[in-house]
Amino acid sequence: MHHRLVIILTFSAWLCCFNAHAESCRAPFTVGLQIVTIGARDAAGWYPATEKESPYTYSKELTGSVAKDATPSSCQRFPLVVFSHGLGGCGLQTVFMTEQLSRAGYIVVAPDHADAICSVRGGLRKGAQGSEASLIQPETWTDATERDRRDDLAQTLDWMMNTSPWRPVIDEQNIGGIGHSLGGYTLAGMAGAWSNWKDHRLKSAVLLSPYIQ
C-alpha cells in the first residue's frame, strides 16, 4: 500500500510541478496525433501541438478530437509517458486518458504489443499473438515472461529520445509510464519488480489493475 501511494502521488506531483513553471505555455493544449512505426510495432503518439483540433475517427467504435499529424509545440520541453495496454488490447484502448494527458502538457506514446487484437491504425490487427504464459499460473512466471513487452517499451523510449522532432521537446528528466492489466505488469517490471528489467529513465509508474498476483 505504501508503494502504491508513493507512485500515484509522484505522478500527481509531476503534473503540479509542470503547471507551476509553464508561464508562457499553459494547459490546456491542443492535442496532436501521429501514428508511427517503431521497430516491428505500430504506435500512437499524442502531444501538445500548434494546430487546431478537429473530430477524429480512430475506428468505427472510437472517436476523439485531435490535430492529426500536427507540428509538436516547441514552447518548452514536455514530460514523456509510455503506455502499455492490456492483453489483447492496443495502444488506443485508453484514448480518453491519453488525449487528456496531452491537453495537460504530456507527450504520450502507446505501442501495439504483439498480443494486440486492435490496432492504432484502426480496426483489427492481423497476426495477434496470445500470452506466452498461463495467466492462471502466475507463480510459474520468470523474468523472461512477457519480456518482449518490456523490450517494446524500451525501444519506444529509445526511438522517441533520439528522433526528430521529439528529441528537442522531451524533458528527459521527467519520463514515466502507465500500464493496464498485463501492461501494469510490464511497467511494474520496468520500475524494478524484475531487477534486470529496470529502466532508470522511468521516474514514475501508474499501474491500472496490474496483473501482478
Coordinates of C-alpha atoms in Angstrom, one line a residue:
M1 CA 0.0 0.0 0.0
H2 CA 2.8 2.4 0.8
H3 CA 4.4 1.9 -2.6
R4 CA 1.1 2.5 -4.5
L5 CA 0.7 5.8 -2.6
V6 CA 4.2 6.9 -3.5
I7 CA 3.7 6.0 -7.2
I8 CA 0.4 7.9 -7.5
L9 CA 1.5 11.0 -5.6
T10 CA 4.7 11.2 -7.6
F11 CA 2.7 11.2 -10.8
S12 CA 0.3 13.8 -9.5
A13 CA 3.1 16.0 -8.2
W14 CA 4.8 15.8 -11.6
L15 CA 1.7 17.4 -13.2
C16 CA 1.6 20.1 -10.5
C17 CA 5.2 20.9 -11.0
F18 CA 4.8 21.1 -14.7
N19 CA 1.9 23.6 -14.4
A20 CA 3.8 25.7 -11.9
H21 CA 6.6 26.7 -14.3
A22 CA 4.6 26.8 -17.6
E23 CA 4.2 30.6 -17.6
S24 CA 4.2 31.3 -21.3
C25 CA 3.0 27.9 -22.4
R26 CA -0.1 26.9 -20.4
A27 CA -2.5 24.0 -20.4
P28 CA -4.9 23.1 -21.9
F29 CA -3.0 22.4 -25.1
T30 CA -4.2 21.4 -28.5
V31 CA -3.7 17.6 -28.9
G32 CA -1.7 16.4 -31.8
L33 CA -1.7 12.8 -33.0
Q34 CA 0.8 10.9 -35.1
I35 CA 0.8 7.1 -35.9
V36 CA 4.3 5.8 -36.3
T37 CA 6.2 2.6 -36.7
I38 CA 8.9 1.8 -34.2
G39 CA 10.8 -1.3 -35.0
A40 CA 8.2 -4.0 -35.5
R41 CA 5.5 -2.2 -33.6
D42 CA 3.0 0.5 -34.7
A43 CA 2.5 3.2 -32.0
A44 CA 0.2 6.1 -31.4
G45 CA 1.6 9.4 -30.1
W46 CA -0.4 12.2 -28.6
Y47 CA 1.4 15.5 -27.8
P48 CA 0.9 19.3 -27.3
A49 CA 0.5 20.7 -30.8
T50 CA 0.4 24.0 -32.6
E51 CA -2.6 23.5 -34.8
K52 CA -6.4 23.4 -34.2
E53 CA -8.1 20.1 -33.2
S54 CA -11.0 18.6 -35.1
P55 CA -13.1 15.5 -34.6
Y56 CA -11.2 12.3 -35.4
T57 CA -12.3 8.7 -36.0
Y58 CA -9.8 6.2 -34.6
S59 CA -12.0 3.3 -35.6
K60 CA -15.7 2.8 -36.2
E61 CA -16.3 2.3 -32.5
L62 CA -13.9 5.1 -31.3
T63 CA -13.7 8.8 -31.9
G64 CA -11.8 11.7 -30.4
S65 CA -10.6 15.2 -31.0
V66 CA -7.0 15.8 -32.3
A67 CA -4.9 17.7 -34.8
K68 CA -3.7 14.8 -37.0
D69 CA 0.0 15.0 -37.9
A70 CA 0.2 18.5 -36.5
T71 CA 3.6 20.1 -35.6
P72 CA 4.6 19.4 -32.0
S73 CA 4.7 22.5 -29.8
S74 CA 8.3 23.6 -29.0
C75 CA 7.4 26.3 -26.4
Q76 CA 9.1 24.1 -23.8
R77 CA 10.2 20.6 -23.1
F78 CA 7.4 18.2 -22.1
P79 CA 7.3 15.1 -19.9
L80 CA 7.0 11.8 -21.7
V81 CA 4.7 9.0 -20.8
V82 CA 4.8 5.5 -22.4
F83 CA 1.5 3.5 -22.2
S84 CA 1.3 -0.3 -22.2
H85 CA -2.1 -1.8 -23.0
G86 CA -3.7 -4.9 -21.5
L87 CA -3.6 -8.4 -23.1
G88 CA -5.5 -8.3 -26.4
G89 CA -5.9 -4.5 -26.2
C90 CA -4.0 -2.0 -28.2
G91 CA -2.5 1.5 -28.0
L92 CA -5.9 3.1 -28.5
Q93 CA -7.6 1.4 -25.6
T94 CA -7.5 4.4 -23.2
V95 CA -7.9 7.3 -25.6
F96 CA -10.0 9.3 -23.1
M97 CA -6.8 9.4 -20.9
T98 CA -4.0 9.6 -23.4
E99 CA -5.7 12.6 -25.2
Q100 CA -6.4 14.3 -21.9
L101 CA -2.8 13.9 -20.7
S102 CA -1.6 15.7 -23.8
R103 CA -4.0 18.5 -23.1
A104 CA -2.4 18.8 -19.7
G105 CA 1.1 19.0 -21.3
Y106 CA 2.4 15.5 -21.7
I107 CA 3.8 13.6 -24.7
V108 CA 2.2 10.1 -24.6
V109 CA 3.2 7.2 -26.8
A110 CA 1.5 3.8 -26.9
P111 CA 2.7 0.9 -29.0
D112 CA 0.7 -2.1 -30.0
H113 CA 2.3 -5.1 -28.4
A114 CA 2.4 -8.5 -30.2
D115 CA -0.8 -9.6 -28.5
A116 CA -2.8 -6.6 -29.6
I117 CA -6.1 -7.5 -31.3
C118 CA -7.0 -4.0 -32.4
S119 CA -4.6 -1.5 -34.0
V120 CA -3.5 2.1 -33.5
R121 CA -4.2 2.3 -37.3
G122 CA -7.8 1.5 -36.7
G123 CA -9.8 -1.8 -37.0
L124 CA -8.5 -5.2 -36.1
R125 CA -4.9 -6.3 -36.2
K126 CA -3.9 -9.4 -38.0
G127 CA -1.5 -11.9 -36.5
A128 CA -2.0 -11.1 -32.9
Q129 CA -0.2 -13.5 -30.5
G130 CA -1.6 -14.8 -27.3
S131 CA 0.1 -14.5 -23.9
E132 CA 3.2 -16.7 -23.8
A133 CA 2.4 -17.9 -20.3
S134 CA -0.6 -19.2 -18.4
L135 CA -2.5 -16.3 -16.9
I136 CA -3.9 -18.7 -14.2
Q137 CA -0.4 -19.8 -13.1
P138 CA 1.5 -16.6 -12.4
E139 CA 3.6 -18.4 -9.8
T140 CA 5.4 -20.1 -12.8
W141 CA 6.4 -16.8 -14.4
T142 CA 10.0 -15.7 -14.5
D143 CA 11.8 -12.6 -15.6
A144 CA 11.6 -14.0 -19.2
T145 CA 7.8 -13.9 -19.1
E146 CA 6.4 -11.3 -21.5
R147 CA 9.9 -9.9 -21.9
D148 CA 9.0 -8.8 -25.4
R149 CA 6.6 -6.2 -23.9
R150 CA 9.4 -4.7 -21.8
D151 CA 11.6 -4.6 -25.0
D152 CA 8.8 -2.8 -26.9
L153 CA 8.7 0.0 -24.3
A154 CA 12.4 0.3 -24.1
Q155 CA 12.7 0.5 -27.9
T156 CA 9.9 3.1 -27.9
L157 CA 11.8 5.2 -25.4
D158 CA 15.0 4.9 -27.4
W159 CA 13.2 6.0 -30.5
M160 CA 11.4 8.9 -29.0
M161 CA 14.5 10.3 -27.3
N162 CA 16.7 10.0 -30.5
T163 CA 14.3 11.0 -33.3
S164 CA 13.3 14.4 -34.6
P165 CA 11.0 16.2 -33.9
W166 CA 10.6 14.5 -30.5
R167 CA 14.1 14.7 -29.0
P168 CA 14.2 18.5 -28.7
V169 CA 10.8 18.7 -27.0
I170 CA 11.1 15.9 -24.4
D171 CA 12.0 16.6 -20.8
E172 CA 14.4 13.7 -20.3
Q173 CA 14.3 14.1 -16.5
N174 CA 10.5 13.6 -16.5
I175 CA 9.7 10.2 -18.0
G176 CA 7.1 7.9 -16.7
G177 CA 4.8 5.0 -17.7
I178 CA 1.2 3.9 -17.4
G179 CA 0.2 0.3 -17.7
H180 CA -3.2 -1.5 -17.6
S181 CA -3.5 -5.2 -16.5
L182 CA -0.7 -7.0 -18.4
G183 CA 0.6 -3.6 -19.2
G184 CA 0.7 -2.9 -15.5
Y185 CA 2.8 -6.0 -15.0
T186 CA 5.1 -4.7 -17.8
L187 CA 5.6 -1.3 -16.1
A188 CA 6.0 -2.8 -12.6
G189 CA 8.8 -4.9 -14.1
M190 CA 10.5 -1.9 -15.6
A191 CA 10.1 0.0 -12.4
G192 CA 12.2 -2.7 -10.6
A193 CA 9.8 -5.6 -9.8
W194 CA 12.1 -7.6 -12.1
S195 CA 15.5 -6.3 -11.3
N196 CA 17.0 -7.0 -14.7
W197 CA 14.1 -5.2 -16.4
K198 CA 14.6 -1.9 -14.5
D199 CA 14.8 1.1 -16.8
H200 CA 16.4 4.0 -14.9
R201 CA 14.8 6.5 -17.3
L202 CA 11.5 5.9 -15.7
K203 CA 10.9 8.2 -12.8
S204 CA 7.2 7.3 -12.1
A205 CA 4.8 4.5 -12.9
V206 CA 1.0 4.3 -12.7
L207 CA -0.4 0.8 -12.6
L208 CA -4.0 0.3 -13.5
S209 CA -5.4 -3.1 -12.3
P210 CA -1.9 -4.5 -12.8
Y211 CA -1.6 -8.3 -13.3
I212 CA 0.9 -8.9 -10.5
Q213 CA -0.6 -11.8 -8.5

